[in-house]
mmCIF file of C-alpha atoms and ligand atoms in Angstrom:
data_model
loop_
_atom_site.group_PDB
_atom_site.id
_atom_site.type_symbol
_atom_site.label_atom_id
_atom_site.label_comp_id
_atom_site.label_asym_id
_atom_site.label_seq_id
_atom_site.Cartn_x
_atom_site.Cartn_y
_atom_site.Cartn_z
ATOM 1 C CA UNK A 3 100.101 79.572 102.149
ATOM 2 C CA UNK A 4 96.725 81.229 102.902
ATOM 3 C CA UNK A 5 96.278 84.631 101.259
ATOM 4 C CA UNK A 6 94.433 85.989 104.251
ATOM 5 C CA UNK A 7 96.835 87.271 106.807
ATOM 6 C CA UNK A 8 96.072 86.485 110.402
ATOM 7 C CA UNK A 9 94.584 89.200 112.595
ATOM 8 C CA UNK A 10 97.004 91.544 114.373
ATOM 9 C CA UNK A 11 97.445 90.507 117.953
ATOM 10 C CA UNK A 12 97.052 93.159 120.592
ATOM 11 C CA UNK A 13 100.759 93.348 121.413
ATOM 12 C CA UNK A 14 101.680 93.443 117.822
ATOM 13 C CA UNK A 15 99.274 96.252 117.143
ATOM 14 C CA UNK A 16 101.036 98.234 119.784
ATOM 15 C CA UNK A 17 104.274 97.878 117.803
ATOM 16 C CA UNK A 18 102.495 99.668 114.950
ATOM 17 C CA UNK A 19 100.626 102.263 117.012
ATOM 18 C CA UNK A 20 103.586 103.437 119.042
ATOM 19 C CA UNK A 21 105.174 104.859 115.898
ATOM 20 C CA UNK A 22 102.875 107.909 115.786
ATOM 21 C CA UNK A 23 104.197 109.019 119.290
ATOM 22 C CA UNK A 24 107.738 109.743 117.961
ATOM 23 C CA UNK A 25 108.648 113.269 117.174
ATOM 24 C CA UNK A 26 106.685 116.443 117.547
ATOM 25 C CA UNK A 27 103.032 115.416 118.138
ATOM 26 C CA UNK A 28 101.711 118.771 116.900
ATOM 27 C CA UNK A 29 103.569 118.698 113.486
ATOM 28 C CA UNK A 30 102.474 116.606 110.483
ATOM 29 C CA UNK A 31 104.427 113.437 110.193
ATOM 30 C CA UNK A 32 105.675 114.469 106.786
ATOM 31 C CA UNK A 33 105.612 117.934 105.129
ATOM 32 C CA UNK A 34 106.773 118.308 101.688
ATOM 33 C CA UNK A 35 106.911 121.962 100.637
ATOM 34 C CA UNK A 36 107.298 123.131 97.032
ATOM 35 C CA UNK A 37 109.989 120.543 96.407
ATOM 36 C CA UNK A 38 111.876 120.544 93.129
ATOM 37 C CA UNK A 39 114.360 117.930 91.967
ATOM 38 C CA UNK A 40 116.404 118.412 88.891
ATOM 39 C CA UNK A 41 118.798 115.731 87.881
ATOM 40 C CA UNK A 42 121.893 116.956 86.047
ATOM 41 C CA UNK A 43 122.427 115.940 82.422
ATOM 42 C CA UNK A 44 122.137 117.097 78.842
ATOM 43 C CA UNK A 45 119.365 118.287 79.113
ATOM 44 C CA UNK A 46 118.706 118.202 82.901
ATOM 45 C CA UNK A 47 115.736 116.141 84.005
ATOM 46 C CA UNK A 48 113.101 118.035 86.093
ATOM 47 C CA UNK A 49 111.860 114.937 87.960
ATOM 48 C CA UNK A 50 109.801 117.062 90.423
ATOM 49 C CA UNK A 51 108.351 120.531 89.980
ATOM 50 C CA UNK A 52 107.234 122.374 93.112
ATOM 51 C CA UNK A 53 105.539 119.376 94.685
ATOM 52 C CA UNK A 54 103.818 119.917 98.054
ATOM 53 C CA UNK A 55 101.943 117.522 100.289
ATOM 54 C CA UNK A 56 101.307 117.069 104.119
ATOM 55 C CA UNK A 57 100.686 113.709 105.710
ATOM 56 C CA UNK A 58 99.249 113.454 109.213
ATOM 57 C CA UNK A 59 99.637 110.687 111.801
ATOM 58 C CA UNK A 60 97.737 107.529 110.977
ATOM 59 C CA UNK A 61 97.023 108.299 107.377
ATOM 60 C CA UNK A 62 97.190 105.701 104.580
ATOM 61 C CA UNK A 63 98.031 107.389 101.322
ATOM 62 C CA UNK A 64 98.410 106.122 97.765
ATOM 63 C CA UNK A 65 100.631 108.161 95.472
ATOM 64 C CA UNK A 66 99.900 107.159 91.882
ATOM 65 C CA UNK A 67 101.397 108.166 88.517
ATOM 66 C CA UNK A 68 102.781 106.717 85.292
ATOM 67 C CA UNK A 69 106.292 105.531 84.820
ATOM 68 C CA UNK A 70 108.713 108.419 84.847
ATOM 69 C CA UNK A 71 106.316 110.773 86.673
ATOM 70 C CA UNK A 72 108.589 111.203 89.617
ATOM 71 C CA UNK A 73 107.265 108.816 92.188
ATOM 72 C CA UNK A 74 110.450 107.277 93.248
ATOM 73 C CA UNK A 75 112.210 110.557 93.291
ATOM 74 C CA UNK A 76 109.479 111.854 95.584
ATOM 75 C CA UNK A 77 109.799 108.773 97.838
ATOM 76 C CA UNK A 78 113.591 109.308 98.045
ATOM 77 C CA UNK A 79 113.155 112.959 99.042
ATOM 78 C CA UNK A 80 110.331 112.056 101.538
ATOM 79 C CA UNK A 81 112.600 109.361 103.002
ATOM 80 C CA UNK A 82 115.634 111.652 103.268
ATOM 81 C CA UNK A 83 117.637 109.454 100.931
ATOM 82 C CA UNK A 84 118.222 112.427 98.725
ATOM 83 C CA UNK A 85 117.979 116.082 99.136
ATOM 84 C CA UNK A 86 115.770 118.345 96.978
ATOM 85 C CA UNK A 87 117.160 120.959 94.458
ATOM 86 C CA UNK A 88 114.788 123.454 96.110
ATOM 87 C CA UNK A 89 111.943 123.363 98.709
ATOM 88 C CA UNK A 90 111.809 121.772 102.136
ATOM 89 C CA UNK A 91 111.048 118.402 103.528
ATOM 90 C CA UNK A 92 110.082 118.121 107.247
ATOM 91 C CA UNK A 93 109.805 114.879 109.094
ATOM 92 C CA UNK A 94 107.889 115.120 112.389
ATOM 93 C CA UNK A 95 108.494 118.863 112.221
ATOM 94 C CA UNK A 96 112.286 118.561 111.713
ATOM 95 C CA UNK A 97 113.595 120.299 108.683
ATOM 96 C CA UNK A 98 115.943 117.992 106.860
ATOM 97 C CA UNK A 99 117.791 120.810 105.139
ATOM 98 C CA UNK A 100 119.002 122.255 108.395
ATOM 99 C CA UNK A 101 120.350 118.944 109.701
ATOM 100 C CA UNK A 102 123.905 117.485 109.487
ATOM 101 C CA UNK A 103 124.157 114.212 107.531
ATOM 102 C CA UNK A 104 124.668 112.115 110.739
ATOM 103 C CA UNK A 105 121.549 113.586 112.233
ATOM 104 C CA UNK A 106 119.590 112.963 109.008
ATOM 105 C CA UNK A 107 120.833 109.273 108.989
ATOM 106 C CA UNK A 108 119.641 108.894 112.584
ATOM 107 C CA UNK A 109 116.268 110.570 111.784
ATOM 108 C CA UNK A 110 115.892 108.117 108.901
ATOM 109 C CA UNK A 111 116.867 105.127 110.964
ATOM 110 C CA UNK A 112 114.525 105.912 113.814
ATOM 111 C CA UNK A 113 111.496 107.504 112.087
ATOM 112 C CA UNK A 114 111.187 106.174 108.586
ATOM 113 C CA UNK A 115 110.544 102.576 107.355
ATOM 114 C CA UNK A 116 111.069 101.591 103.774
ATOM 115 C CA UNK A 117 109.492 98.850 101.679
ATOM 116 C CA UNK A 118 110.683 98.320 98.095
ATOM 117 C CA UNK A 119 109.501 96.363 95.147
ATOM 118 C CA UNK A 120 112.732 94.195 95.117
ATOM 119 C CA UNK A 121 112.456 93.467 98.982
ATOM 120 C CA UNK A 122 116.304 94.018 99.516
ATOM 121 C CA UNK A 123 116.740 91.283 102.126
ATOM 122 C CA UNK A 124 120.179 89.883 103.028
ATOM 123 C CA UNK A 125 120.031 86.391 101.466
ATOM 124 C CA UNK A 126 122.391 84.797 103.976
ATOM 125 C CA UNK A 127 120.602 86.140 107.068
ATOM 126 C CA UNK A 128 117.584 84.540 108.602
ATOM 127 C CA UNK A 129 114.128 86.309 108.473
ATOM 128 C CA UNK A 130 114.662 87.180 112.110
ATOM 129 C CA UNK A 131 118.014 88.742 111.574
ATOM 130 C CA UNK A 132 116.929 90.649 108.531
ATOM 131 C CA UNK A 133 114.211 92.185 110.695
ATOM 132 C CA UNK A 134 116.478 92.723 113.665
ATOM 133 C CA UNK A 135 118.890 94.592 111.352
ATOM 134 C CA UNK A 136 116.158 97.257 111.000
ATOM 135 C CA UNK A 137 117.147 98.256 114.612
ATOM 136 C CA UNK A 138 120.919 98.272 113.967
ATOM 137 C CA UNK A 139 121.206 102.065 114.217
ATOM 138 C CA UNK A 140 118.724 102.630 117.048
ATOM 139 C CA UNK A 141 121.228 101.740 119.767
ATOM 140 C CA UNK A 142 119.337 98.672 121.063
ATOM 141 C CA UNK A 143 121.259 95.605 122.338
ATOM 142 C CA UNK A 144 121.136 92.527 120.070
ATOM 143 C CA UNK A 145 119.005 90.403 122.388
ATOM 144 C CA UNK A 146 116.242 93.067 122.456
ATOM 145 C CA UNK A 147 116.628 93.552 118.645
ATOM 146 C CA UNK A 148 115.760 89.881 118.218
ATOM 147 C CA UNK A 149 112.838 90.061 120.638
ATOM 148 C CA UNK A 150 111.331 92.923 118.837
ATOM 149 C CA UNK A 151 112.086 91.376 115.475
ATOM 150 C CA UNK A 152 110.015 88.387 116.603
ATOM 151 C CA UNK A 153 107.127 90.698 117.529
ATOM 152 C CA UNK A 154 107.334 92.329 114.136
ATOM 153 C CA UNK A 155 107.284 88.977 112.397
ATOM 154 C CA UNK A 156 104.256 88.073 114.283
ATOM 155 C CA UNK A 157 102.683 91.264 113.090
ATOM 156 C CA UNK A 158 103.090 90.197 109.475
ATOM 157 C CA UNK A 159 102.009 86.600 110.071
ATOM 158 C CA UNK A 160 105.513 85.001 109.907
ATOM 159 C CA UNK A 161 106.138 84.180 113.535
ATOM 160 C CA UNK A 162 106.437 80.530 112.627
ATOM 161 C CA UNK A 163 109.402 81.011 110.181
ATOM 162 C CA UNK A 164 111.909 83.147 112.156
ATOM 163 C CA UNK A 165 114.951 81.044 110.961
ATOM 164 C CA UNK A 166 114.038 80.724 107.299
ATOM 165 C CA UNK A 167 116.422 82.402 104.871
ATOM 166 C CA UNK A 168 114.931 84.624 102.088
ATOM 167 C CA UNK A 169 115.671 81.938 99.501
ATOM 168 C CA UNK A 170 113.376 79.463 101.422
ATOM 169 C CA UNK A 171 110.449 81.898 101.375
ATOM 170 C CA UNK A 172 107.959 82.899 98.724
ATOM 171 C CA UNK A 173 107.818 86.319 97.189
ATOM 172 C CA UNK A 174 104.890 87.259 99.417
ATOM 173 C CA UNK A 175 106.735 86.050 102.474
ATOM 174 C CA UNK A 176 109.872 87.859 101.619
ATOM 175 C CA UNK A 177 107.794 91.058 101.295
ATOM 176 C CA UNK A 178 106.317 90.321 104.795
ATOM 177 C CA UNK A 179 109.802 90.118 106.144
ATOM 178 C CA UNK A 180 110.681 93.431 104.479
ATOM 179 C CA UNK A 181 107.515 94.966 105.980
ATOM 180 C CA UNK A 182 108.447 93.643 109.469
ATOM 181 C CA UNK A 183 111.903 95.149 109.087
ATOM 182 C CA UNK A 184 110.295 98.421 108.094
ATOM 183 C CA UNK A 185 108.062 98.418 111.168
ATOM 184 C CA UNK A 186 110.328 97.023 113.744
ATOM 185 C CA UNK A 187 111.822 100.444 114.736
ATOM 186 C CA UNK A 188 108.326 101.821 115.271
ATOM 187 C CA UNK A 189 108.825 104.547 112.672
ATOM 188 C CA UNK A 190 106.608 107.575 112.351
ATOM 189 C CA UNK A 191 106.047 106.854 108.793
ATOM 190 C CA UNK A 192 106.402 103.884 106.404
ATOM 191 C CA UNK A 193 107.203 104.522 102.815
ATOM 192 C CA UNK A 194 106.537 101.735 100.296
ATOM 193 C CA UNK A 195 107.592 101.944 96.525
ATOM 194 C CA UNK A 196 105.574 99.556 94.433
ATOM 195 C CA UNK A 197 105.440 96.980 97.344
ATOM 196 C CA UNK A 198 103.287 94.494 95.179
ATOM 197 C CA UNK A 199 105.229 95.108 91.918
ATOM 198 C CA UNK A 200 107.073 91.793 92.127
ATOM 199 C CA UNK A 201 104.138 89.781 93.277
ATOM 200 C CA UNK A 202 101.343 87.893 91.570
ATOM 201 C CA UNK A 203 97.895 89.421 91.918
ATOM 202 C CA UNK A 204 96.687 87.231 94.849
ATOM 203 C CA UNK A 205 99.905 87.689 96.826
ATOM 204 C CA UNK A 206 99.936 91.401 96.158
ATOM 205 C CA UNK A 207 96.386 91.474 97.411
ATOM 206 C CA UNK A 208 97.479 89.757 100.727
ATOM 207 C CA UNK A 209 100.230 92.361 101.130
ATOM 208 C CA UNK A 210 97.716 95.198 100.603
ATOM 209 C CA UNK A 211 95.369 93.495 103.126
ATOM 210 C CA UNK A 212 98.292 93.579 105.504
ATOM 211 C CA UNK A 213 98.997 97.265 104.828
ATOM 212 C CA UNK A 214 95.261 97.927 105.557
ATOM 213 C CA UNK A 215 95.637 96.075 108.807
ATOM 214 C CA UNK A 216 98.709 98.029 109.821
ATOM 215 C CA UNK A 217 96.812 101.293 108.974
ATOM 216 C CA UNK A 218 93.933 100.224 111.142
ATOM 217 C CA UNK A 219 96.426 99.544 113.958
ATOM 218 C CA UNK A 220 97.660 103.086 113.693
ATOM 219 C CA UNK A 221 100.641 103.082 111.389
ATOM 220 C CA UNK A 222 101.255 105.995 108.970
ATOM 221 C CA UNK A 223 101.754 104.537 105.482
ATOM 222 C CA UNK A 224 102.502 105.969 101.956
ATOM 223 C CA UNK A 225 102.154 103.382 99.108
ATOM 224 C CA UNK A 226 103.570 104.463 95.786
ATOM 225 C CA UNK A 227 102.168 102.613 92.800
ATOM 226 C CA UNK A 228 101.522 103.065 89.053
ATOM 227 C CA UNK A 229 98.382 101.129 89.588
ATOM 228 C CA UNK A 230 95.202 103.275 89.871
ATOM 229 C CA UNK A 231 93.199 100.303 91.106
ATOM 230 C CA UNK A 232 95.444 99.976 94.168
ATOM 231 C CA UNK A 233 95.549 103.813 94.892
ATOM 232 C CA UNK A 234 91.764 103.911 94.474
ATOM 233 C CA UNK A 235 91.285 101.732 97.487
ATOM 234 C CA UNK A 236 93.410 103.962 99.742
ATOM 235 C CA UNK A 237 91.578 106.470 102.038
ATOM 236 C CA UNK A 238 93.661 109.246 100.322
ATOM 237 C CA UNK A 239 94.954 109.248 96.798
ATOM 238 C CA UNK A 240 97.568 111.699 95.491
ATOM 239 C CA UNK A 241 98.164 111.751 91.680
ATOM 240 C CA UNK A 242 101.463 112.829 90.240
ATOM 241 C CA UNK A 243 102.104 113.585 86.611
ATOM 242 C CA UNK A 244 105.237 114.852 85.026
ATOM 243 C CA UNK A 245 106.674 115.878 88.434
ATOM 244 C CA UNK A 246 103.625 117.708 89.548
ATOM 245 C CA UNK A 247 100.917 116.784 92.028
ATOM 246 C CA UNK A 248 97.721 117.142 90.026
ATOM 247 C CA UNK A 249 95.194 115.740 92.430
ATOM 248 C CA UNK A 250 94.744 114.991 96.192
ATOM 249 C CA UNK A 251 91.490 113.220 97.154
ATOM 250 C CA UNK A 252 90.046 111.571 100.187
ATOM 251 C CA UNK A 253 87.428 108.852 99.851
ATOM 252 C CA UNK A 254 84.328 109.034 101.973
ATOM 253 C CA UNK A 255 84.490 105.356 102.993
ATOM 254 C CA UNK A 256 88.129 104.383 103.471
ATOM 255 C CA UNK A 257 88.454 100.590 103.010
ATOM 256 C CA UNK A 258 91.865 99.690 101.855
ATOM 257 C CA UNK A 259 91.481 95.859 102.276
HETATM 258 N N1 LIG B 303 119.505 109.472 89.114
HETATM 259 C C1 LIG B 303 118.888 110.041 88.099
HETATM 260 N N2 LIG B 303 119.575 110.758 87.177
HETATM 261 C C2 LIG B 303 118.865 111.254 86.092
HETATM 262 N N3 LIG B 303 117.615 111.187 85.846
HETATM 263 C C3 LIG B 303 116.902 110.461 86.821
HETATM 264 C C4 LIG B 303 117.468 109.770 87.935
HETATM 265 N N4 LIG B 303 116.487 109.231 88.616
HETATM 266 C C5 LIG B 303 115.381 109.392 87.907
HETATM 267 N N5 LIG B 303 115.587 110.117 86.788
HETATM 268 C C6 LIG B 303 114.601 110.641 85.831
HETATM 269 O O1 LIG B 303 113.566 111.371 86.566
HETATM 270 C C7 LIG B 303 112.291 111.070 86.173
HETATM 271 C C8 LIG B 303 111.446 110.541 87.290
HETATM 272 O O2 LIG B 303 111.975 109.226 87.597
HETATM 273 P P1 LIG B 303 111.350 108.329 88.791
HETATM 274 O O3 LIG B 303 112.199 107.253 88.977
HETATM 275 O O4 LIG B 303 111.078 109.245 89.960
HETATM 276 O O5 LIG B 303 109.963 107.996 88.123
HETATM 277 P P2 LIG B 303 108.837 106.870 88.683
HETATM 278 O O6 LIG B 303 107.560 107.613 88.689
HETATM 279 O O7 LIG B 303 109.266 106.263 89.935
HETATM 280 O O8 LIG B 303 108.847 105.862 87.456
HETATM 281 P P3 LIG B 303 108.570 104.185 87.561
HETATM 282 O O9 LIG B 303 107.122 104.043 87.683
HETATM 283 O O10 LIG B 303 109.055 103.751 86.151
HETATM 284 O O11 LIG B 303 109.415 103.734 88.658
HETATM 285 C C9 LIG B 303 112.456 110.170 84.988
HETATM 286 O O12 LIG B 303 112.532 110.899 83.789
HETATM 287 C C10 LIG B 303 113.838 109.566 85.273
HETATM 288 O O13 LIG B 303 114.373 109.147 84.042
HETATM 289 MG MG1 LIG B 304 109.817 104.293 90.473
#
């Protein structure tokens, strides 16, 4: 497999660009306001301590910090997978704390895409169905789900392998399927937790190149990593240490790829 992903087609780029249109256009895509997370235990673990950050439409942000610094905890709160001990999380202007669980689940299904280090694909489903499942909760008929899934597979350079099962794909290809699944619902924001953590360097590089292309096409993406070299190449880098955000810098010449 070539490590250079094909360019994004115009129609595929639209899939990515549409995402920013969802929600309140005036509000930041994501607003984390003095969020604290304490896990119960003896003693309790203060995983996040008054962390605040705001992410606007179309941003590509790297969040970097050492193991145990609170990165995954932060991603879970940003992604509404967990609720903070204190502080507020707003997605496209909507305050998660004031919403019923069902509404939060719908918000998550329609506005947030997730990419994880372990891919989390259904082994017995095809690439196409894995991606189409990203639309399960969006109320779209199955035929349309498959059509859009094929568009998303094209976006990640896998349009020629829609019927392959994850076990028949390489690690990099599996992560491309997972990225297509994250994008297929045209989310307002994509959250990636160590997306290259299970990949060799060259394959990881091709995934980062793809992330750069998706950003160029208009997607809003947060990449969590322990690797400073990866975060360094993002247009904006947020550093987290011991549950606190200690730096937030934008580079003059953003070039993630
Ligand atoms: N469910 C939990 N219960 C108790 N403590 C937890 C839980 N999840 C995380 N922690 C603790 O919270 C702190 C932050 O963990 P987190 O997983 O957010 O770190 P991380 O930055 O993602 O680390 P890594 O780079 O190793 O993935 C750690 O001290 C961890 O042990
Ligand atoms: Mg983690």
